[in-house]
XYZ file of C-alpha atoms in Angstrom:
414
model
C -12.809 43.714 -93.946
C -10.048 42.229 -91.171
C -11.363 45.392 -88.643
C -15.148 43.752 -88.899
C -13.686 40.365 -88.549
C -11.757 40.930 -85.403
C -14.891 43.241 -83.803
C -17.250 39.924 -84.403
C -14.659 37.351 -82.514
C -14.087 40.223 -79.796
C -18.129 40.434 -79.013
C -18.548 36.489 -79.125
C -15.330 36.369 -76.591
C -17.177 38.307 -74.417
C -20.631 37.569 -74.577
C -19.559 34.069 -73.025
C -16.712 35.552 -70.629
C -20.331 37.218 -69.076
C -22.410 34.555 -68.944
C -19.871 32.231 -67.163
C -19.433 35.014 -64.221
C -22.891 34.956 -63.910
C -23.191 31.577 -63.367
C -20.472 31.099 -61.491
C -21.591 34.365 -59.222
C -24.770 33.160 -59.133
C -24.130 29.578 -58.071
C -21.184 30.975 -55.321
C -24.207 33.419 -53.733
C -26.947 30.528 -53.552
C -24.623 28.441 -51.995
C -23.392 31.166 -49.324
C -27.162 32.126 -48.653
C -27.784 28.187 -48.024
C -25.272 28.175 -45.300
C -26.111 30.944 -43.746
C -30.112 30.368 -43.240
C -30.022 26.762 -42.546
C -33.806 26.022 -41.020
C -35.813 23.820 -39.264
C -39.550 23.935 -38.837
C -40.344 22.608 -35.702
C -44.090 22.563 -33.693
C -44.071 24.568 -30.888
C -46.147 21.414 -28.720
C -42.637 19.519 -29.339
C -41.193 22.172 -28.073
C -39.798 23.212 -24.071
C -39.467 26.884 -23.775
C -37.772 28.429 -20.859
C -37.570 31.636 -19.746
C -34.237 33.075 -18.282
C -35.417 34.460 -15.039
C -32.992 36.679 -12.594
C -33.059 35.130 -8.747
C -31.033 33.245 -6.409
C -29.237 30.336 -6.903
C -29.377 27.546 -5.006
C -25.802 25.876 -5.184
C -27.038 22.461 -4.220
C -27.145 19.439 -5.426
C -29.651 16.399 -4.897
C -28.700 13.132 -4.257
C -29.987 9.598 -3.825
C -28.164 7.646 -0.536
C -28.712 4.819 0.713
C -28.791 4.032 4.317
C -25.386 1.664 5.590
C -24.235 1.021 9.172
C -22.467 3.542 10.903
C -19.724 0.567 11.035
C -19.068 -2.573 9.142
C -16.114 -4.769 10.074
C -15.285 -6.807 7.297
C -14.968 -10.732 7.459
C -12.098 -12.598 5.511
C -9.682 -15.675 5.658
C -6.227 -15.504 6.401
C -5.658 -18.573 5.214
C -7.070 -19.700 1.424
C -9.437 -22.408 1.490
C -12.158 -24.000 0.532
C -15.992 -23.959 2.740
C -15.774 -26.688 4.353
C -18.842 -26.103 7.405
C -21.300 -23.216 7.505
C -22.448 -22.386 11.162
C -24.353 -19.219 10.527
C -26.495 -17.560 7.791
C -26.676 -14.462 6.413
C -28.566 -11.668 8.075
C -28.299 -13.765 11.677
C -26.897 -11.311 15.207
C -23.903 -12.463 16.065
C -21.601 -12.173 19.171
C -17.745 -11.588 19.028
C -15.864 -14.825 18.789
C -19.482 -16.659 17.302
C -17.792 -19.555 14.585
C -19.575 -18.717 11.224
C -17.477 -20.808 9.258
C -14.973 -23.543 8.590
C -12.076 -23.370 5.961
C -10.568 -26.129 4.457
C -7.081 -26.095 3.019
C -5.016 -30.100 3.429
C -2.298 -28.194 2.058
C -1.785 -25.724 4.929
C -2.548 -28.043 7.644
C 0.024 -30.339 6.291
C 2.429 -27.392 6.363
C 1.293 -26.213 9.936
C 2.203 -29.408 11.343
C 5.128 -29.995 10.135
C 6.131 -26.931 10.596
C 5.185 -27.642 14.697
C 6.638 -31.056 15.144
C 10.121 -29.035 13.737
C 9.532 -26.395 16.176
C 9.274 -28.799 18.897
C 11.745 -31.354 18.318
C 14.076 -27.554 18.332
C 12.957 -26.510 21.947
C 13.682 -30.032 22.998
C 17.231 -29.885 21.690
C 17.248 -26.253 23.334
C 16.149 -27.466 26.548
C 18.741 -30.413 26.661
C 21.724 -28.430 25.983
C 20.098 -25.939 28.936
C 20.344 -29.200 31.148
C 24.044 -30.214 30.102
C 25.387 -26.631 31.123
C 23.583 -26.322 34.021
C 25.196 -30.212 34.989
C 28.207 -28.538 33.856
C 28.243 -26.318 36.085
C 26.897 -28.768 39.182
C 30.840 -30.887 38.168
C 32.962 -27.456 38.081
C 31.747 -26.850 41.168
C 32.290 -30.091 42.941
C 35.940 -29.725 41.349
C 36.349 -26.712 43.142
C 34.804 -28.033 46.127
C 37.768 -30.700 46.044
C 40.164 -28.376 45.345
C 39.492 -25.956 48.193
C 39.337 -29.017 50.427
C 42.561 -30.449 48.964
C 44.212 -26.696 50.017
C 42.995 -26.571 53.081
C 44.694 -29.550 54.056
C 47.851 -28.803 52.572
C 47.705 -25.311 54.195
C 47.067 -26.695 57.911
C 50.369 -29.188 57.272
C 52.210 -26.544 55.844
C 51.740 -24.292 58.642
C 52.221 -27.220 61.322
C 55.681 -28.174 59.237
C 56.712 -24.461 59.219
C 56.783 -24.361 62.642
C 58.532 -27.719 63.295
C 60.960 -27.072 60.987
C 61.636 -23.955 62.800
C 62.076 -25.997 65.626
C 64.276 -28.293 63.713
C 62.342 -31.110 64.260
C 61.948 -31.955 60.776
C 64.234 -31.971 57.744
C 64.243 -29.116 55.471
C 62.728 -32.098 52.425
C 59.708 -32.808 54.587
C 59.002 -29.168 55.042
C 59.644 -28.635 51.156
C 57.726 -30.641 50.288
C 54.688 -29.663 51.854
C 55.317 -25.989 51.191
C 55.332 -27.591 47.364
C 52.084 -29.279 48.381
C 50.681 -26.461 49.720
C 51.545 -23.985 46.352
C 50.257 -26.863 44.291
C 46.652 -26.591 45.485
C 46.374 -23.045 45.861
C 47.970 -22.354 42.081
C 44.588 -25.189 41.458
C 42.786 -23.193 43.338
C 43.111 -19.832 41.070
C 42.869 -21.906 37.641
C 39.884 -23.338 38.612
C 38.057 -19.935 39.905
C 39.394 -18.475 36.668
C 38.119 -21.543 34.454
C 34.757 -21.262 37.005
C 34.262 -17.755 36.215
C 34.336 -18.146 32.480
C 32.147 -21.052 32.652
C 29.438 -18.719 34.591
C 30.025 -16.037 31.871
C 29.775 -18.237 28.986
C 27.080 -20.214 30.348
C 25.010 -16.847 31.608
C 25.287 -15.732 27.434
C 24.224 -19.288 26.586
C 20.929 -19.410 29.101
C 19.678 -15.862 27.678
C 19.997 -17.352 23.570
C 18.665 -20.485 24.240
C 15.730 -19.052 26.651
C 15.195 -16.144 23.316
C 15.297 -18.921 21.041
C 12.940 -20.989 23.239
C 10.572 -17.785 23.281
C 10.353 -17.188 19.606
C 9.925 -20.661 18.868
C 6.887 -20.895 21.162
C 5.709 -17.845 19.321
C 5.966 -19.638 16.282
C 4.296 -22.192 17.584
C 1.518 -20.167 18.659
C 1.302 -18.272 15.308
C 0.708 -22.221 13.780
C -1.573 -23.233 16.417
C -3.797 -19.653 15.505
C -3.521 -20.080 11.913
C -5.310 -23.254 12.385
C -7.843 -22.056 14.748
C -8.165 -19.575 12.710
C -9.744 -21.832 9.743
C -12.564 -21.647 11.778
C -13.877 -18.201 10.937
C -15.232 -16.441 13.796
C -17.230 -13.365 14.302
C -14.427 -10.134 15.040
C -17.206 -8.106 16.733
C -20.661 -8.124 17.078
C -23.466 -6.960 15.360
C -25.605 -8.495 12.199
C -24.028 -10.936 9.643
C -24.069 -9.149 6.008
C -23.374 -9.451 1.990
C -22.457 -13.396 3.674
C -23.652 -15.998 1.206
C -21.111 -19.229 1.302
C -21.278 -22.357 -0.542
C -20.420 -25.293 0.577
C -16.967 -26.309 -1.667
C -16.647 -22.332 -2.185
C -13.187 -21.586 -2.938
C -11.788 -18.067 -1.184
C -8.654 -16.578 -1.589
C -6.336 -15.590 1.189
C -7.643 -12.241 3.076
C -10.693 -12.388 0.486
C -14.108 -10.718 2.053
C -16.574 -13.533 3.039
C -19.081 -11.110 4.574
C -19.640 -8.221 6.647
C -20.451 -7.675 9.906
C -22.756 -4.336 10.613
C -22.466 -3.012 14.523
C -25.525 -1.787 15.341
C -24.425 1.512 16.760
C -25.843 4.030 14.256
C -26.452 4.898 10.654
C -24.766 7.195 7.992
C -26.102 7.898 4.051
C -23.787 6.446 1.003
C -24.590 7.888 -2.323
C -22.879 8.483 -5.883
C -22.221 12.199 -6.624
C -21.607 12.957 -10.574
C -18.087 13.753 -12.017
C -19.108 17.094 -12.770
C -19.032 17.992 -8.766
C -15.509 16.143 -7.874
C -14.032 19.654 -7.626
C -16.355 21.249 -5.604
C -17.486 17.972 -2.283
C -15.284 18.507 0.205
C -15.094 17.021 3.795
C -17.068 18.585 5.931
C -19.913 20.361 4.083
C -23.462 20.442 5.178
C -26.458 18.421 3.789
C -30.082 17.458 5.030
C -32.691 15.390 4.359
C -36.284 14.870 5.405
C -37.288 11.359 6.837
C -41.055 10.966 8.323
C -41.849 14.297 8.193
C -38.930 15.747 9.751
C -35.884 17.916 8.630
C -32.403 16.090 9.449
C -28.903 17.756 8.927
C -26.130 15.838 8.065
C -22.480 16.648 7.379
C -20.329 14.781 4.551
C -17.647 12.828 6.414
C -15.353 10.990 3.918
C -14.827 11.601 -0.127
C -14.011 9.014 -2.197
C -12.704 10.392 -5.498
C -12.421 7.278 -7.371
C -14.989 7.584 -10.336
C -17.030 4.664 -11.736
C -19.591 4.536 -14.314
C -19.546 8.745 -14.095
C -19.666 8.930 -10.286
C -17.928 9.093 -7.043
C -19.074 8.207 -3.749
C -19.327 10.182 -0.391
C -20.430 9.330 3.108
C -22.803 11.257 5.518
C -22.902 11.138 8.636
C -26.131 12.846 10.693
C -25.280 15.633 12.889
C -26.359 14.123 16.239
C -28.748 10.827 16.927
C -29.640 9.420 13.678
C -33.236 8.523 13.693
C -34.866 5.222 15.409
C -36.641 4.042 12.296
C -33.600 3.855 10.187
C -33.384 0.483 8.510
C -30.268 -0.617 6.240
C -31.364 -0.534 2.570
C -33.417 2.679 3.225
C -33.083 5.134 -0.002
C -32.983 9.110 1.133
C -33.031 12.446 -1.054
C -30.394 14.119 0.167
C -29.767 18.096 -0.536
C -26.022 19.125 -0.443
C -24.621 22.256 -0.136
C -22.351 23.610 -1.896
C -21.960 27.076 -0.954
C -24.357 29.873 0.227
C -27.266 31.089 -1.945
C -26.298 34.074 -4.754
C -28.250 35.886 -7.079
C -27.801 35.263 -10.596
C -29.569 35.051 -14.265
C -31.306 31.152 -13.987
C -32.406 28.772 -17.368
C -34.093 25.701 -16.041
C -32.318 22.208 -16.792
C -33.073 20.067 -20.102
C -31.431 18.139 -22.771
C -30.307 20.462 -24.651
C -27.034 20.422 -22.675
C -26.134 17.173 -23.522
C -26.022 18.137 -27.226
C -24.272 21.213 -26.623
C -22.000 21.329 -24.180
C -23.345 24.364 -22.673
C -21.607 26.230 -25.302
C -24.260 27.898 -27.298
C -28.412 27.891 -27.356
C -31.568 28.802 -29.403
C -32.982 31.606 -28.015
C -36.654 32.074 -29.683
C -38.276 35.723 -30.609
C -41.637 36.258 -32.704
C -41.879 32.253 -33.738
C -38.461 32.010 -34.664
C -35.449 30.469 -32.634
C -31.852 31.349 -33.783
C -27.923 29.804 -32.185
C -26.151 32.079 -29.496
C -23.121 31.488 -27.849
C -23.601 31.598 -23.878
C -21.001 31.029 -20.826
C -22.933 28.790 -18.242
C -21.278 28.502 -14.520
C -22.952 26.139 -11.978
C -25.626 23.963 -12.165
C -28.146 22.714 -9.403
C -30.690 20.191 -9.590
C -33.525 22.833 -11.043
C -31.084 25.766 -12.874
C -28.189 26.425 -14.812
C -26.535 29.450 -13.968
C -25.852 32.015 -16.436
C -22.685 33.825 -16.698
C -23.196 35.854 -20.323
C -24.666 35.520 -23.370
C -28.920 36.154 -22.041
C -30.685 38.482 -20.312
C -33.532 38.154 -18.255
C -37.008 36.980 -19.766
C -35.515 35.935 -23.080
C -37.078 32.586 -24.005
C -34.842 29.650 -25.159
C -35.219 26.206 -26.243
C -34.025 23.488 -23.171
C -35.410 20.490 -24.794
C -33.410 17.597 -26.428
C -31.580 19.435 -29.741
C -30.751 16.184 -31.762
C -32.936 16.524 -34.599
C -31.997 20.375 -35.269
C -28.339 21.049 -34.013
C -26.842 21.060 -37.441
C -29.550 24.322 -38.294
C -28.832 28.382 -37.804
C -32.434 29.075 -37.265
C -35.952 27.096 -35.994
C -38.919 28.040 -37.449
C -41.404 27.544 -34.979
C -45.096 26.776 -36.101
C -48.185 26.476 -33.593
């Protein structure tokens, strides 16, 4: 009796220890065959299908300049301000030295001339103490004009009383004293050619400062008189006025750009280049472009590798006379090159990259379309080239992926 009893709870035990793994196997192996056949159905006429074709690649890339001025000089204000007269309008050929503008700024001016009525009260004081050594030197000299005088009258009586004292004809204290005399004046005579030559010295190092001084303070003085000439903005070169547009009661900033001035000696081609190619523009690469029906080569003169809004800029300059009918403002398609043609597998461009990265693709075979992971190198303005992952004539998908890159396979209906 306790041998059937066990045998009955033994079979129910495992009658539901089955079940349960089948369930649970069942549910783990519907779950794993989701994820792996995830798929889309798609219609074929929403479809762009590309073939991967083998051929050269062009390692170009197309870009839209605009044409700008061989040279613009660049207007601005040394001095802040605000508009105070507008001679000249935008757009209008100008001549070096043309006024285009006047600055106001009471603040400045007031400083200016102060400034300048300092300065010149200065060279005044300079130039009076020029005039009291050079009197100076007028008196030591009359001094020494008496003196010498004064010792060559002593030295004619002392010779005259040498000799008659010789002669005994007068006393030994009327010779004395105009020997005494005599040594009195010429012992003047050195002091004051010593005292003289100091003067000349002293006097010499005091001309040279004050005429220095006197120089840089007419400098200054010129640098004030210019700053307020300068309010008047004038033309630097000339040419034809651009990007000018002031407003009466405009306020401008110190140095800030109040227009441009274009010489009219040439053209060259602006344009924005993407991020993508910051690596690979360099100085001195070769371009063209076609303008009335004619081929023109350019070279790429200057990079700028500040990016904004995804791009950087470059200038290009044309490879001898730029053409007559050039106006500024003109857009051009310009064709870079980046290095010489090379053969290589080619997928056309779409919008597929932007939702993969370039990483991976669907590649499409008898109405279906399954992922692959590729390696794409360079791009041009028609092709990606391929590095691995296809092979020529395979057909893959190169429009926009948004609505199916979460799926493993397309199903593609007609």
């Amino acid at each position: 009796m306790d041998k059937i009893i066990e045998k009955k709870r033994f079979s129910k035990k495992m009658i539901f220890m089955v079940i349960g793994g089948v369930l649970l196997f069942t549910l783990v192996a519907y779950g794993y065959s989701l994820s792996l056949n995830k798929v889309y159905k798609a219609d074929a006429d929403k479809l762009t299908v590309s073939k991967v074709a083998y051929g050269d690649f062009e390692d170009v890339v197309l870009l839209n300049a605009s044409v700008v001025p061989l040279t613009s000089v660049i207007v601005s204000s040394p001095e802040g301000g605000t508009v105070a007269e507008i001679f000249t309008e935008n757009g209008a050929s100008v001549v070096k030295g043309t006024p285009l503008l006047r600055i106001a700024n009471p603040n400045a001016l007031s400083g200016y001339t102060a400034s300048e009525t300092s300065i010149t009260e200065q060279i005044n004081q300079l130039r009076k103490v020029r005039l009291d050594l050079e009197q100076n030197q007028r008196v030591m000299a009359q001094d020494m004009m008496v003196i010498e005088n004064a010792l060559r009258t002593a030295s004619r009586k002392y010779k005259i009383d040498s000799t008659l004292f010789a002669k005994k004809v007068i006393t030994r204290e009327e010779f004395n004293n105009s020997s005494q005399d005599y040594e009195y004046n010429r012992g003047r005579k050195d002091i004051m050619k010593v005292a003289l030559k100091q003067e000349n010295q002293s006097r010499v190092m005091q001309l040279h400062q004050i005429d220095v001084s006197v120089l840089r303070m007419n400098e200054s003085l010129e640098t004030i008189r210019q700053n307020i000439e300068n309010m008047t903005i004038k033309a630097p070169v000339s040419g034809r006025l651009s990007s000018y547009d002031p407003v009466i009661g405009k306020s401008y900033n110190a140095n800030e750009m109040l227009g441009k001035i274009d010489v009219m000696q040439g053209y060259k081609l602006q344009a924005g280049v993407d991020e993508y190619y910051i690596n690979r523009v360099k100085e001195g690469q070769s371009a063209n472009c076609e303008f009335n029906g004619k081929t023109y080569k350019l070279t790429v003169r200057k990079v700028i590798p500040e990016v904004t809004a995804g791009q950087f800029q470059v200038e290009l300059v044309f490879e001898g006379k730029s053409p007559d009918e050039l106006r500024r403002g003109l857009s051009l398609q310009v064709k870079l090159t980046l290095s010489d043609n090379s053969k290589s597998l080619l997928l056309a461009q779409g919008q597929f990259f932007q939702s993969t990265g370039g990483s991976w693709v669907f590649v499409v075979k008898d109405g279906k379309a399954e992922k692959r992971n590729v390696k794409i190198g360079r791009k041009n303005y028609q092709y990606y080239e391929i590095m691995d992952g296809l092979h020529q004539n395979e057909e893959v998908i190169t429009s926009s992926y948004d609505q199916f890159n979460q799926y493993d396979v397309i199903e593609i209906s007609k």
